[in-house]
Amino acid sequence: MTQSKKELVLAAMDGKQVERVPSGFWFHFLDDEIHANSFEHPELMEKVFAGQTRYIDEAKPDFVKIMTDGFFPYENETAKHLKTAADFKNIKPLADDDKWFTQQIDYAKRLTKRYGDELAMFFNVFCAGTTVKFMQANLDESEAFLANAVKEDPKAVRQGLDVISHDLAKLAKRLITEGGVTGIYFSLQNLLGISPELYKEVLEPGEKEILAAANSVSDYNILHICGYAGHRNDLSLYKDYDVKTVNWAVVVEGVPIPEGRKILNNRPALGGFGNLDSELLYKGSKEEIQAETKRILAEAGRQGVLLGADCTVPRDIDWKHFEWVREAAR
């Protein structure tokens, strides 16, 4: 009996044998996805919705990462204008009926009502550390700002990040129970400039809280260890994070799927391709892309594997390239 796309993806995430290896790729729909604010400008949400549905209808992916361009801002006045480590102690949680919750849930619901029966859909959720970095006026200095704050007063920063993480955990759970998504696509990365011990003390607890909330209502959540823009990560920091499937930057980290799965307790893996416009998925011919697909699967095997990229792919990529991967993965 032929598996539906949703059955195929969930079986792959369970590490079961599948009729073909599923694949999925995604990209941003707004020119400035980080600073765009759909809470203040709902027309931006409509632009992303139109782009997302057009992509699903025309490219027909095996599964969907719901893009959250315009929803990156954490609309909490007590968390804005963080300048020092002490400022983190002033962060207070959002009310349950705050638009930061309700608008994202409503957006998820619009998509899952349309596609959720046939496709597994994973809503993008960032960790508290990434959320704070996105809120800084100068993104180039945001990593150093957070790292320095953690080293200056870990308890204060932990207190603030825990409040944000609690809101993110609540959001993750409600996206699944109210928004109807299959699970979350949880994006995090190492904080450069601090020790692994400080990471575990200050950032890890909130990140695990978010995953625990999502896991309490869905067995199918994805951890994205973000290597965007060449950000290198120690994957071993996440070996005991409780999650069904892991996506890491195979090309950026130089860690192939078999090696990464060993580090991450043999969890199913999503990835295999680089995501830059200088790499094969973007610029390769059909023959080259299909040969690379077969090479990745020969190396990684066909169980517990979903094909994808290190991170978001360029906005102007030819969607035929995704179909070439899918054809070769049969």
mmCIF file of C-alpha atoms in Angstrom:
data_model
loop_
_atom_site.group_PDB
_atom_site.id
_atom_site.type_symbol
_atom_site.label_atom_id
_atom_site.label_comp_id
_atom_site.label_asym_id
_atom_site.label_seq_id
_atom_site.Cartn_x
_atom_site.Cartn_y
_atom_site.Cartn_z
ATOM 1 C CA MET A 1 0.000 0.000 0.000
ATOM 2 C CA THR A 2 1.394 3.397 -1.018
ATOM 3 C CA GLN A 3 2.175 5.703 1.884
ATOM 4 C CA SER A 4 0.822 9.226 1.892
ATOM 5 C CA LYS A 5 3.422 11.992 2.177
ATOM 6 C CA LYS A 6 2.534 12.501 5.831
ATOM 7 C CA GLU A 7 2.786 8.770 6.593
ATOM 8 C CA LEU A 8 6.084 8.629 4.711
ATOM 9 C CA VAL A 9 7.636 11.469 6.710
ATOM 10 C CA LEU A 10 6.467 10.228 10.102
ATOM 11 C CA ALA A 11 7.734 6.728 9.287
ATOM 12 C CA ALA A 12 11.135 8.170 8.331
ATOM 13 C CA MET A 13 11.206 10.133 11.599
ATOM 14 C CA ASP A 14 10.423 6.880 13.424
ATOM 15 C CA GLY A 15 13.401 5.236 11.736
ATOM 16 C CA LYS A 16 11.195 2.753 9.880
ATOM 17 C CA GLN A 17 11.616 1.430 6.373
ATOM 18 C CA VAL A 18 10.049 3.739 3.788
ATOM 19 C CA GLU A 19 8.995 3.373 0.168
ATOM 20 C CA ARG A 20 11.226 6.330 -0.720
ATOM 21 C CA VAL A 21 13.313 8.783 1.274
ATOM 22 C CA PRO A 22 11.326 12.014 1.771
ATOM 23 C CA SER A 23 12.800 15.457 1.202
ATOM 24 C CA GLY A 24 12.005 19.030 2.099
ATOM 25 C CA PHE A 25 13.568 22.442 1.510
ATOM 26 C CA TRP A 26 12.563 25.975 2.480
ATOM 27 C CA PHE A 27 13.474 29.614 2.050
ATOM 28 C CA HIS A 28 12.438 33.039 3.314
ATOM 29 C CA PHE A 29 9.588 35.000 1.772
ATOM 30 C CA LEU A 30 10.437 38.497 3.050
ATOM 31 C CA ASP A 31 13.514 40.535 2.135
ATOM 32 C CA ASP A 32 14.345 41.173 5.810
ATOM 33 C CA GLU A 33 12.863 38.275 7.726
ATOM 34 C CA ILE A 34 14.518 39.233 11.019
ATOM 35 C CA HIS A 35 13.342 42.830 11.397
ATOM 36 C CA ALA A 36 9.981 42.512 9.603
ATOM 37 C CA ASN A 37 7.131 42.734 12.105
ATOM 38 C CA SER A 38 3.834 41.086 11.209
ATOM 39 C CA PHE A 39 2.387 41.936 14.621
ATOM 40 C CA GLU A 40 2.508 45.606 13.660
ATOM 41 C CA HIS A 41 2.100 45.096 9.908
ATOM 42 C CA PRO A 42 -0.301 42.178 9.262
ATOM 43 C CA GLU A 43 0.053 42.693 5.512
ATOM 44 C CA LEU A 44 3.478 41.096 5.848
ATOM 45 C CA MET A 45 1.873 37.937 7.255
ATOM 46 C CA GLU A 46 -0.405 37.861 4.207
ATOM 47 C CA LYS A 47 2.627 38.123 1.914
ATOM 48 C CA VAL A 48 4.307 35.191 3.659
ATOM 49 C CA PHE A 49 1.071 33.176 3.619
ATOM 50 C CA ALA A 50 0.703 33.756 -0.129
ATOM 51 C CA GLY A 51 4.302 32.712 -0.745
ATOM 52 C CA GLN A 52 4.048 29.654 1.492
ATOM 53 C CA THR A 53 0.833 28.381 -0.117
ATOM 54 C CA ARG A 54 2.133 29.013 -3.636
ATOM 55 C CA TYR A 55 5.249 27.022 -2.818
ATOM 56 C CA ILE A 56 3.263 24.131 -1.351
ATOM 57 C CA ASP A 57 0.806 24.070 -4.253
ATOM 58 C CA GLU A 58 3.419 24.274 -6.996
ATOM 59 C CA ALA A 59 6.545 22.584 -5.600
ATOM 60 C CA LYS A 60 4.562 19.910 -3.723
ATOM 61 C CA PRO A 61 7.119 19.217 -0.954
ATOM 62 C CA ASP A 62 7.007 16.013 1.077
ATOM 63 C CA PHE A 63 6.674 18.053 4.284
ATOM 64 C CA VAL A 64 6.571 21.714 5.250
ATOM 65 C CA LYS A 65 8.599 23.895 7.569
ATOM 66 C CA ILE A 66 6.205 26.762 8.267
ATOM 67 C CA MET A 67 8.259 29.904 7.754
ATOM 68 C CA THR A 68 7.856 32.612 10.369
ATOM 69 C CA ASP A 69 9.190 35.682 8.569
ATOM 70 C CA GLY A 70 7.605 38.639 10.360
ATOM 71 C CA PHE A 71 7.149 36.674 13.578
ATOM 72 C CA PHE A 72 10.800 36.812 14.682
ATOM 73 C CA PRO A 73 10.237 39.747 17.107
ATOM 74 C CA TYR A 74 9.427 38.792 20.685
ATOM 75 C CA GLU A 75 6.776 41.413 21.320
ATOM 76 C CA ASN A 76 7.464 41.896 25.012
ATOM 77 C CA GLU A 77 8.174 45.418 26.228
ATOM 78 C CA THR A 78 10.020 44.111 29.300
ATOM 79 C CA ALA A 79 12.507 42.279 27.058
ATOM 80 C CA LYS A 80 13.268 45.165 24.733
ATOM 81 C CA HIS A 81 16.292 47.457 25.074
ATOM 82 C CA LEU A 82 18.472 44.957 26.914
ATOM 83 C CA LYS A 83 21.778 46.711 27.555
ATOM 84 C CA THR A 84 23.319 44.919 30.536
ATOM 85 C CA ALA A 85 23.153 41.537 32.216
ATOM 86 C CA ALA A 86 21.099 43.084 35.028
ATOM 87 C CA ASP A 87 18.377 44.076 32.533
ATOM 88 C CA PHE A 88 17.506 40.396 32.068
ATOM 89 C CA LYS A 89 16.074 40.325 35.605
ATOM 90 C CA ASN A 90 13.316 42.741 34.516
ATOM 91 C CA ILE A 91 11.795 40.413 31.892
ATOM 92 C CA LYS A 92 8.208 39.376 32.665
ATOM 93 C CA PRO A 93 6.080 36.741 30.872
ATOM 94 C CA LEU A 94 3.394 37.601 28.339
ATOM 95 C CA ALA A 95 -0.308 37.111 29.021
ATOM 96 C CA ASP A 96 -1.869 34.012 27.473
ATOM 97 C CA ASP A 97 -4.076 36.139 25.223
ATOM 98 C CA ASP A 98 -1.216 38.326 23.974
ATOM 99 C CA LYS A 99 -1.154 38.791 20.205
ATOM 100 C CA TRP A 100 2.338 37.249 20.144
ATOM 101 C CA PHE A 101 0.645 33.934 20.932
ATOM 102 C CA THR A 102 -2.697 34.341 19.177
ATOM 103 C CA GLN A 103 -1.472 35.661 15.825
ATOM 104 C CA GLN A 104 1.096 32.891 15.407
ATOM 105 C CA ILE A 105 -1.434 30.229 16.390
ATOM 106 C CA ASP A 106 -4.015 31.641 13.981
ATOM 107 C CA TYR A 107 -1.418 31.691 11.199
ATOM 108 C CA ALA A 108 -0.529 28.055 11.858
ATOM 109 C CA LYS A 109 -4.198 27.123 11.899
ATOM 110 C CA ARG A 110 -4.787 28.693 8.474
ATOM 111 C CA LEU A 111 -2.084 26.517 6.968
ATOM 112 C CA THR A 112 -2.901 23.277 8.783
ATOM 113 C CA LYS A 113 -6.585 23.508 7.905
ATOM 114 C CA ARG A 114 -5.548 23.675 4.268
ATOM 115 C CA TYR A 115 -2.746 21.100 4.202
ATOM 116 C CA GLY A 116 -2.461 19.381 7.584
ATOM 117 C CA ASP A 117 -4.332 16.201 6.670
ATOM 118 C CA GLU A 118 -1.936 15.360 3.865
ATOM 119 C CA LEU A 119 1.358 16.943 4.942
ATOM 120 C CA ALA A 120 3.445 16.935 8.098
ATOM 121 C CA MET A 121 3.896 20.604 9.028
ATOM 122 C CA PHE A 122 6.541 21.895 11.449
ATOM 123 C CA PHE A 123 6.333 25.430 12.836
ATOM 124 C CA ASN A 124 9.607 27.308 13.189
ATOM 125 C CA VAL A 125 10.407 28.223 16.821
ATOM 126 C CA PHE A 126 13.650 29.884 17.920
ATOM 127 C CA CYS A 127 15.334 29.342 21.284
ATOM 128 C CA ALA A 128 15.522 32.187 23.811
ATOM 129 C CA GLY A 129 19.172 32.947 23.040
ATOM 130 C CA THR A 130 18.508 33.412 19.331
ATOM 131 C CA THR A 131 15.399 35.436 20.138
ATOM 132 C CA VAL A 132 17.461 37.844 22.244
ATOM 133 C CA LYS A 133 20.104 38.147 19.525
ATOM 134 C CA PHE A 134 17.468 39.042 16.934
ATOM 135 C CA MET A 135 16.230 41.824 19.235
ATOM 136 C CA GLN A 136 19.560 43.659 19.245
ATOM 137 C CA ALA A 137 19.896 46.775 17.097
ATOM 138 C CA ASN A 138 23.235 45.592 15.691
ATOM 139 C CA LEU A 139 23.046 41.932 14.677
ATOM 140 C CA ASP A 140 26.775 41.812 14.051
ATOM 141 C CA GLU A 141 27.383 42.501 17.740
ATOM 142 C CA SER A 142 24.476 40.476 19.149
ATOM 143 C CA GLU A 143 26.435 37.265 19.753
ATOM 144 C CA ALA A 144 29.146 39.079 21.678
ATOM 145 C CA PHE A 145 26.546 41.046 23.659
ATOM 146 C CA LEU A 146 24.778 37.922 24.873
ATOM 147 C CA ALA A 147 28.010 36.024 25.551
ATOM 148 C CA ASN A 148 29.415 38.915 27.570
ATOM 149 C CA ALA A 149 26.177 39.240 29.550
ATOM 150 C CA VAL A 150 26.232 35.512 30.354
ATOM 151 C CA LYS A 151 29.825 35.735 31.591
ATOM 152 C CA GLU A 152 29.108 38.917 33.580
ATOM 153 C CA ASP A 153 26.068 37.627 35.490
ATOM 154 C CA PRO A 154 24.943 34.118 34.530
ATOM 155 C CA LYS A 155 22.189 34.025 37.143
ATOM 156 C CA ALA A 156 20.571 37.233 35.912
ATOM 157 C CA VAL A 157 20.707 36.169 32.267
ATOM 158 C CA ARG A 158 19.432 32.702 33.141
ATOM 159 C CA GLN A 159 16.483 34.299 34.947
ATOM 160 C CA GLY A 160 15.513 36.341 31.889
ATOM 161 C CA LEU A 161 16.102 33.573 29.362
ATOM 162 C CA ASP A 162 13.979 31.226 31.473
ATOM 163 C CA VAL A 163 11.056 33.664 31.264
ATOM 164 C CA ILE A 164 11.389 33.886 27.487
ATOM 165 C CA SER A 165 11.793 30.099 27.219
ATOM 166 C CA HIS A 166 8.639 29.594 29.264
ATOM 167 C CA ASP A 167 6.707 31.738 26.789
ATOM 168 C CA LEU A 168 8.297 29.858 23.881
ATOM 169 C CA ALA A 169 7.414 26.527 25.511
ATOM 170 C CA LYS A 170 3.830 27.672 25.933
ATOM 171 C CA LEU A 171 3.772 28.803 22.298
ATOM 172 C CA ALA A 172 5.203 25.483 21.081
ATOM 173 C CA LYS A 173 2.569 23.491 22.936
ATOM 174 C CA ARG A 174 -0.285 25.701 21.745
ATOM 175 C CA LEU A 175 0.918 25.632 18.131
ATOM 176 C CA ILE A 176 0.457 21.861 18.234
ATOM 177 C CA THR A 177 -2.749 21.640 20.293
ATOM 178 C CA GLU A 178 -4.508 24.730 18.926
ATOM 179 C CA GLY A 179 -2.692 25.471 15.678
ATOM 180 C CA GLY A 180 -2.764 21.872 14.482
ATOM 181 C CA VAL A 181 0.884 21.596 13.442
ATOM 182 C CA THR A 182 2.593 18.201 13.496
ATOM 183 C CA GLY A 183 5.405 19.523 15.662
ATOM 184 C CA ILE A 184 7.952 22.299 15.939
ATOM 185 C CA TYR A 185 11.178 22.937 14.073
ATOM 186 C CA PHE A 186 13.252 24.175 17.008
ATOM 187 C CA SER A 187 16.200 26.344 16.007
ATOM 188 C CA LEU A 188 19.191 26.881 18.300
ATOM 189 C CA GLN A 189 22.972 27.124 18.113
ATOM 190 C CA ASN A 190 26.047 27.303 20.324
ATOM 191 C CA LEU A 191 26.675 30.710 21.886
ATOM 192 C CA LEU A 192 30.177 31.557 20.737
ATOM 193 C CA GLY A 193 32.430 33.004 23.387
ATOM 194 C CA ILE A 194 31.234 31.036 26.414
ATOM 195 C CA SER A 195 32.271 27.662 27.795
ATOM 196 C CA PRO A 196 30.187 24.490 27.389
ATOM 197 C CA GLU A 197 29.688 24.568 31.166
ATOM 198 C CA LEU A 198 28.132 28.052 31.028
ATOM 199 C CA TYR A 199 25.973 27.017 28.096
ATOM 200 C CA LYS A 200 24.612 24.095 30.075
ATOM 201 C CA GLU A 201 24.019 26.287 33.115
ATOM 202 C CA VAL A 202 22.363 29.261 31.440
ATOM 203 C CA LEU A 203 20.870 28.274 28.071
ATOM 204 C CA GLU A 204 20.260 24.524 28.142
ATOM 205 C CA PRO A 205 17.489 24.452 30.799
ATOM 206 C CA GLY A 206 15.170 26.729 28.836
ATOM 207 C CA GLU A 207 15.870 24.933 25.581
ATOM 208 C CA LYS A 208 14.996 21.592 27.144
ATOM 209 C CA GLU A 209 11.837 23.112 28.627
ATOM 210 C CA ILE A 210 10.672 24.133 25.143
ATOM 211 C CA LEU A 211 11.327 20.665 23.753
ATOM 212 C CA ALA A 212 9.612 19.029 26.720
ATOM 213 C CA ALA A 213 6.504 21.146 26.159
ATOM 214 C CA ALA A 214 6.412 20.216 22.469
ATOM 215 C CA ASN A 215 7.106 16.545 23.236
ATOM 216 C CA SER A 216 4.246 16.468 25.739
ATOM 217 C CA VAL A 217 1.752 16.886 22.880
ATOM 218 C CA SER A 218 3.610 15.489 19.832
ATOM 219 C CA ASP A 219 6.151 12.749 19.240
ATOM 220 C CA TYR A 220 7.336 14.491 16.067
ATOM 221 C CA ASN A 221 9.572 17.491 16.688
ATOM 222 C CA ILE A 222 12.743 18.524 14.869
ATOM 223 C CA LEU A 223 15.869 20.097 16.393
ATOM 224 C CA HIS A 224 17.751 22.457 14.070
ATOM 225 C CA ILE A 225 21.350 23.096 15.124
ATOM 226 C CA CYS A 226 21.871 26.222 13.069
ATOM 227 C CA GLY A 227 25.091 26.613 11.129
ATOM 228 C CA TYR A 228 23.771 29.528 9.084
ATOM 229 C CA ALA A 229 26.402 31.977 7.797
ATOM 230 C CA GLY A 230 29.162 29.551 8.746
ATOM 231 C CA HIS A 231 28.370 29.469 12.477
ATOM 232 C CA ARG A 232 30.224 26.401 13.794
ATOM 233 C CA ASN A 233 28.658 24.255 16.530
ATOM 234 C CA ASP A 234 29.749 21.559 18.954
ATOM 235 C CA LEU A 235 27.018 19.028 18.176
ATOM 236 C CA SER A 236 27.776 17.019 21.301
ATOM 237 C CA LEU A 237 26.122 19.721 23.429
ATOM 238 C CA TYR A 238 22.790 18.406 22.149
ATOM 239 C CA LYS A 239 23.347 14.662 22.373
ATOM 240 C CA ASP A 240 20.879 14.262 25.258
ATOM 241 C CA TYR A 241 18.225 16.698 23.997
ATOM 242 C CA ASP A 242 15.003 14.698 23.744
ATOM 243 C CA VAL A 243 13.815 15.108 20.157
ATOM 244 C CA LYS A 244 12.697 12.827 17.356
ATOM 245 C CA THR A 245 14.833 14.165 14.477
ATOM 246 C CA VAL A 246 17.878 16.430 14.171
ATOM 247 C CA ASN A 247 18.926 18.789 11.366
ATOM 248 C CA TRP A 248 22.489 20.133 11.505
ATOM 249 C CA ALA A 249 24.708 21.877 8.965
ATOM 250 C CA VAL A 250 26.412 18.871 7.388
ATOM 251 C CA VAL A 251 28.505 21.025 5.058
ATOM 252 C CA VAL A 252 29.346 23.878 7.467
ATOM 253 C CA GLU A 253 30.243 21.541 10.329
ATOM 254 C CA GLY A 254 31.984 19.026 8.087
ATOM 255 C CA VAL A 255 29.999 16.299 9.837
ATOM 256 C CA PRO A 256 28.324 13.820 7.452
ATOM 257 C CA ILE A 257 24.996 12.237 8.374
ATOM 258 C CA PRO A 258 26.424 8.916 9.680
ATOM 259 C CA GLU A 259 28.952 10.702 11.906
ATOM 260 C CA GLY A 260 26.400 13.209 13.193
ATOM 261 C CA ARG A 261 23.911 10.495 14.024
ATOM 262 C CA LYS A 262 26.535 8.759 16.178
ATOM 263 C CA ILE A 263 27.164 11.999 18.080
ATOM 264 C CA LEU A 264 23.413 12.587 18.523
ATOM 265 C CA ASN A 265 22.481 9.140 19.850
ATOM 266 C CA ASN A 266 21.512 7.749 16.446
ATOM 267 C CA ARG A 267 18.420 9.933 16.070
ATOM 268 C CA PRO A 268 16.925 10.236 12.586
ATOM 269 C CA ALA A 269 18.590 12.972 10.566
ATOM 270 C CA LEU A 270 17.325 15.685 8.237
ATOM 271 C CA GLY A 271 19.781 17.237 5.793
ATOM 272 C CA GLY A 272 22.664 16.332 3.504
ATOM 273 C CA PHE A 273 22.896 19.308 1.134
ATOM 274 C CA GLY A 274 24.616 22.660 1.507
ATOM 275 C CA ASN A 275 22.303 25.661 1.376
ATOM 276 C CA LEU A 276 24.416 28.406 -0.227
ATOM 277 C CA ASP A 277 24.206 29.830 -3.752
ATOM 278 C CA SER A 278 27.782 28.629 -4.255
ATOM 279 C CA GLU A 279 26.802 25.007 -3.640
ATOM 280 C CA LEU A 280 25.460 22.194 -5.747
ATOM 281 C CA LEU A 281 21.776 22.211 -4.761
ATOM 282 C CA TYR A 282 21.503 25.794 -6.015
ATOM 283 C CA LYS A 283 23.723 25.794 -9.082
ATOM 284 C CA GLY A 284 24.044 22.138 -10.115
ATOM 285 C CA SER A 285 22.618 20.414 -13.185
ATOM 286 C CA LYS A 286 19.980 17.701 -12.907
ATOM 287 C CA GLU A 287 22.633 15.047 -13.362
ATOM 288 C CA GLU A 288 24.880 16.560 -10.680
ATOM 289 C CA ILE A 289 22.100 17.030 -8.130
ATOM 290 C CA GLN A 290 20.749 13.524 -8.649
ATOM 291 C CA ALA A 291 24.226 12.017 -8.416
ATOM 292 C CA GLU A 292 24.781 13.876 -5.126
ATOM 293 C CA THR A 293 21.412 12.671 -3.811
ATOM 294 C CA LYS A 294 22.407 9.088 -4.490
ATOM 295 C CA ARG A 295 25.848 9.647 -2.949
ATOM 296 C CA ILE A 296 24.316 11.049 0.253
ATOM 297 C CA LEU A 297 21.939 8.106 0.564
ATOM 298 C CA ALA A 298 24.658 5.567 -0.207
ATOM 299 C CA GLU A 299 26.641 7.047 2.683
ATOM 300 C CA ALA A 300 23.752 7.639 5.105
ATOM 301 C CA GLY A 301 21.439 4.739 4.304
ATOM 302 C CA ARG A 302 17.719 4.933 3.657
ATOM 303 C CA GLN A 303 16.295 4.485 7.163
ATOM 304 C CA GLY A 304 16.011 7.336 9.623
ATOM 305 C CA VAL A 305 16.948 9.854 6.941
ATOM 306 C CA LEU A 306 15.085 12.818 5.460
ATOM 307 C CA LEU A 307 16.831 14.817 2.754
ATOM 308 C CA GLY A 308 17.163 18.561 3.212
ATOM 309 C CA ALA A 309 19.727 21.329 3.464
ATOM 310 C CA ASP A 310 21.950 22.861 6.140
ATOM 311 C CA CYS A 311 19.502 25.741 6.561
ATOM 312 C CA THR A 312 17.265 27.981 4.433
ATOM 313 C CA VAL A 313 18.165 27.945 0.738
ATOM 314 C CA PRO A 314 18.384 31.073 -1.455
ATOM 315 C CA ARG A 315 15.060 32.731 -2.260
ATOM 316 C CA ASP A 316 15.639 32.529 -6.021
ATOM 317 C CA ILE A 317 16.483 28.818 -6.219
ATOM 318 C CA ASP A 318 14.793 26.915 -9.039
ATOM 319 C CA TRP A 319 12.136 24.676 -7.484
ATOM 320 C CA LYS A 320 12.842 22.011 -10.099
ATOM 321 C CA HIS A 321 15.996 21.218 -8.142
ATOM 322 C CA PHE A 322 13.841 19.936 -5.279
ATOM 323 C CA GLU A 323 11.974 17.621 -7.626
ATOM 324 C CA TRP A 324 15.272 16.282 -8.964
ATOM 325 C CA VAL A 325 16.256 15.315 -5.420
ATOM 326 C CA ARG A 326 12.900 13.633 -4.863
ATOM 327 C CA GLU A 327 13.178 11.664 -8.114
ATOM 328 C CA ALA A 328 16.676 10.425 -7.271
ATOM 329 C CA ALA A 329 15.608 9.467 -3.742
ATOM 330 C CA ARG A 330 13.110 6.928 -5.026
#
